[in-house]
């Protein structure tokens, strides 16, 4: 892997990809394979301990690229939970907190109103995020998740919601799994670059048939049908030079040894993304 070290400068392992690998083993495994960046998830950080995780990552010489996730703005207590998430990101020195908006309120069919609620909620969080030095990244999810998980379905939706706020505080998350289907994504990526809104870039492949429940249908790079290199080139063309996270949710991936999954993630990244 040493020969690929330079090519891994932007590579980041999102912790979701090796979900069942304990945090300390994940960090150790990354160091062994020359990976210097990691995207963390709040539930796993909480299990291991916030301060303990922060100290572990720093001692390993690694950098946290994102913390997932905040959002779910129709959930009771969302405001306090998101403020905590911002504080956790700051403690971990994660520059970006990824936001998944949440779906329609119970009994509602009004997508426009739900999206306005998301914008209002982000506006309430902006002062705290700005003070903490954490950028909020609005993540659009595939439309199949609009009812229950994320009413923000396109990059255009996300950019419109981010527009009232400074780019340094509110940006967007670009995730190939959620955006590959949209024929407007290339134009919207250009717009995102012009507005300096790309806060993070995540890659996963789309594999079919989708599993029951559809959430766990993401594949490692090169195992599906997404033009991953085209996405990377388009994101690069916007001027974004930041990390590229491999973020995969799939039961078959999670059931494998973490070190093997990391090695395959790196191979897929080098072959199909870079």
XYZ file of C-alpha atoms in Angstrom:
274
model
C 0.000 0.000 0.000
C 2.995 2.302 0.433
C 3.192 2.908 -3.301
C -0.355 4.274 -3.233
C 0.279 6.573 -0.279
C 0.173 9.761 -2.320
C -3.036 8.685 -4.026
C -4.626 8.259 -0.600
C -4.070 11.872 0.419
C -7.778 12.647 -0.045
C -9.159 9.243 0.935
C -11.260 9.069 4.095
C -12.919 6.000 5.565
C -16.412 6.808 6.710
C -17.025 4.788 9.850
C -20.372 3.528 8.522
C -18.511 1.378 5.988
C -16.945 -0.728 8.745
C -19.853 -0.339 11.147
C -19.012 -3.287 13.407
C -15.283 -2.545 13.677
C -14.650 -0.993 17.110
C -13.345 2.568 17.006
C -9.906 1.757 18.387
C -9.443 -1.110 15.911
C -10.680 1.074 13.055
C -8.141 3.771 13.823
C -5.340 1.220 14.194
C -6.368 -0.460 10.934
C -6.379 2.844 9.101
C -2.899 3.693 10.323
C -1.622 0.302 9.152
C -2.977 0.914 5.642
C -1.751 4.494 5.356
C -5.164 6.112 5.795
C -4.955 9.421 7.633
C -8.596 10.575 7.573
C -11.847 9.246 8.986
C -15.509 10.251 9.030
C -17.164 9.468 12.356
C -20.712 8.649 13.455
C -22.216 9.983 16.658
C -23.587 6.677 17.935
C -20.223 4.946 17.693
C -18.417 7.937 19.159
C -20.879 7.916 22.053
C -20.267 4.211 22.680
C -16.493 4.659 22.790
C -16.633 8.039 24.519
C -16.392 11.499 22.968
C -13.189 12.686 24.654
C -11.645 9.249 24.363
C -12.344 9.150 20.618
C -10.948 12.635 20.109
C -7.761 11.719 21.974
C -7.403 8.422 20.083
C -7.698 10.034 16.655
C -5.265 12.833 17.546
C -2.716 10.398 18.999
C -2.843 8.389 15.765
C -2.108 11.507 13.720
C -5.442 11.204 11.933
C -7.949 13.892 10.943
C -11.711 13.690 11.334
C -13.320 14.765 8.055
C -17.003 14.760 9.039
C -19.321 13.878 11.878
C -22.619 12.188 11.017
C -25.182 13.196 11.745
C -27.457 16.012 12.794
C -30.835 16.997 11.436
C -34.143 15.098 11.748
C -35.833 18.391 12.392
C -39.306 17.003 13.085
C -38.050 14.866 15.972
C -38.888 16.156 19.479
C -35.804 17.750 21.034
C -34.136 18.316 17.648
C -32.757 21.724 18.616
C -30.886 20.563 21.720
C -29.684 17.409 19.971
C -28.282 19.376 17.049
C -26.540 21.834 19.345
C -24.940 18.847 21.070
C -23.917 17.457 17.693
C -22.226 20.744 16.809
C -20.359 20.705 20.120
C -19.309 17.090 19.535
C -17.973 17.981 16.094
C -15.960 20.814 17.608
C -14.503 18.503 20.258
C -13.489 16.005 17.577
C -12.081 18.837 15.442
C -14.437 17.722 12.674
C -14.904 20.686 10.334
C -18.265 19.433 9.024
C -21.490 18.169 10.615
C -23.656 16.336 8.071
C -27.386 17.066 8.300
C -30.104 14.614 7.227
C -33.279 16.645 7.369
C -35.865 14.050 8.343
C -39.032 13.108 6.487
C -42.550 14.457 6.414
C -44.197 15.219 9.760
C -46.742 12.610 10.800
C -49.910 12.976 8.770
C -48.467 15.578 6.402
C -48.225 15.442 2.617
C -46.816 18.953 2.237
C -43.232 18.661 0.966
C -42.884 22.397 0.409
C -43.784 23.158 4.015
C -41.456 20.430 5.254
C -38.569 21.939 3.307
C -39.352 25.391 4.698
C -39.202 23.863 8.170
C -35.741 22.517 7.383
C -34.572 25.968 6.310
C -35.978 27.571 9.453
C -34.336 24.955 11.658
C -30.940 25.432 10.022
C -31.300 29.159 10.555
C -31.764 28.533 14.277
C -28.564 26.479 14.386
C -26.359 28.810 12.354
C -25.240 31.087 15.219
C -24.106 28.141 17.341
C -22.360 26.443 14.418
C -20.581 29.641 13.427
C -19.381 30.216 16.983
C -18.118 26.622 17.178
C -16.339 26.793 13.808
C -18.373 23.903 12.412
C -19.829 23.925 8.891
C -23.302 22.426 8.506
C -23.632 20.221 5.402
C -27.159 19.715 4.079
C -27.278 16.260 2.523
C -29.834 15.487 -0.191
C -30.987 11.864 -0.146
C -32.477 9.827 -2.969
C -36.198 10.608 -3.414
C -37.180 7.151 -2.155
C -36.322 8.445 1.326
C -38.415 11.634 1.112
C -41.366 10.431 3.165
C -39.552 9.100 6.210
C -35.906 10.145 6.193
C -35.097 13.234 4.125
C -37.359 15.731 2.359
C -34.278 17.242 0.706
C -34.084 15.135 -2.452
C -31.853 16.961 -4.933
C -28.696 18.995 -4.892
C -30.804 21.921 -6.080
C -33.043 21.541 -2.998
C -29.994 21.563 -0.743
C -28.405 24.585 -2.422
C -31.660 26.551 -2.206
C -31.845 25.827 1.533
C -28.204 26.817 2.036
C -28.474 30.036 0.011
C -29.562 32.418 2.820
C -26.506 31.573 4.936
C -22.743 32.135 4.603
C -21.017 29.301 2.729
C -18.484 28.993 5.524
C -21.307 27.986 7.876
C -23.799 26.146 5.654
C -22.790 23.982 2.725
C -23.950 20.796 1.048
C -22.907 17.167 1.128
C -22.414 15.533 -2.276
C -23.046 11.783 -2.093
C -22.883 9.756 -5.301
C -25.355 7.139 -4.061
C -28.070 9.719 -3.609
C -27.388 11.929 -6.643
C -26.263 9.662 -9.473
C -29.744 9.378 -11.008
C -30.340 13.142 -11.446
C -29.650 14.515 -14.934
C -29.395 18.017 -13.418
C -26.645 17.089 -10.964
C -23.806 18.239 -13.246
C -25.302 21.718 -13.613
C -25.982 21.854 -9.895
C -22.412 20.841 -9.079
C -21.214 23.798 -11.140
C -23.600 26.004 -9.179
C -22.343 24.528 -5.894
C -18.783 25.338 -6.878
C -19.642 28.886 -7.896
C -21.306 29.373 -4.509
C -18.460 27.626 -2.598
C -20.995 25.281 -1.018
C -19.426 21.811 -1.233
C -18.651 20.862 2.356
C -17.995 17.163 1.833
C -17.896 14.547 -0.912
C -18.941 10.958 -0.244
C -18.819 8.007 -2.630
C -20.726 4.747 -2.736
C -22.032 2.616 -5.559
C -25.650 1.732 -6.372
C -26.282 -1.998 -6.496
C -29.448 -3.835 -7.458
C -31.654 -5.466 -6.482
C -32.045 -3.227 -3.469
C -32.515 -5.059 -0.176
C -35.755 -4.927 1.762
C -35.990 -1.546 3.447
C -33.647 -0.083 0.766
C -31.417 1.760 3.257
C -28.676 -0.869 3.104
C -28.283 -0.931 -0.683
C -24.985 0.926 -0.963
C -21.996 -0.834 -2.517
C -18.252 -0.403 -2.310
C -16.764 1.593 -5.206
C -16.801 -0.414 -8.409
C -19.515 -2.878 -7.401
C -22.457 -1.031 -8.981
C -23.545 1.265 -11.790
C -22.498 4.793 -10.731
C -20.019 6.810 -12.827
C -17.846 7.489 -9.792
C -14.871 8.922 -11.677
C -17.148 11.295 -13.583
C -18.481 12.532 -10.252
C -14.997 12.993 -8.846
C -13.885 14.904 -11.929
C -17.001 17.103 -11.800
C -16.512 17.822 -8.099
C -12.832 18.579 -8.659
C -13.793 20.971 -11.458
C -15.721 23.076 -8.946
C -12.482 23.761 -7.086
C -13.197 21.347 -4.247
C -9.937 19.757 -3.114
C -11.104 18.246 0.172
C -11.478 14.689 1.423
C -13.350 11.956 -0.436
C -15.141 9.633 1.973
C -16.127 6.079 1.132
C -19.463 5.625 2.925
C -21.284 2.311 2.466
C -24.255 0.751 4.247
C -24.670 -2.936 3.424
C -25.172 -5.938 5.669
C -22.853 -8.133 3.614
C -20.103 -5.519 3.902
C -20.623 -5.085 7.641
C -20.398 -8.834 8.226
C -16.835 -8.985 6.873
C -13.620 -8.232 8.796
C -13.036 -4.488 8.950
C -9.475 -4.703 7.653
C -10.668 -6.553 4.543
C -13.410 -3.996 3.904
C -10.948 -1.125 4.301
C -8.537 -2.756 1.837
C -11.328 -3.255 -0.712
C -12.543 0.323 -0.154
C -9.060 1.612 -0.918
C -8.762 -0.581 -4.023
C -12.159 0.547 -5.278
C -11.321 4.163 -4.599
C -8.002 3.977 -6.441
C -9.482 2.052 -9.379
C -12.896 3.663 -9.853
C -12.779 7.089 -8.192
C -9.245 8.423 -8.617
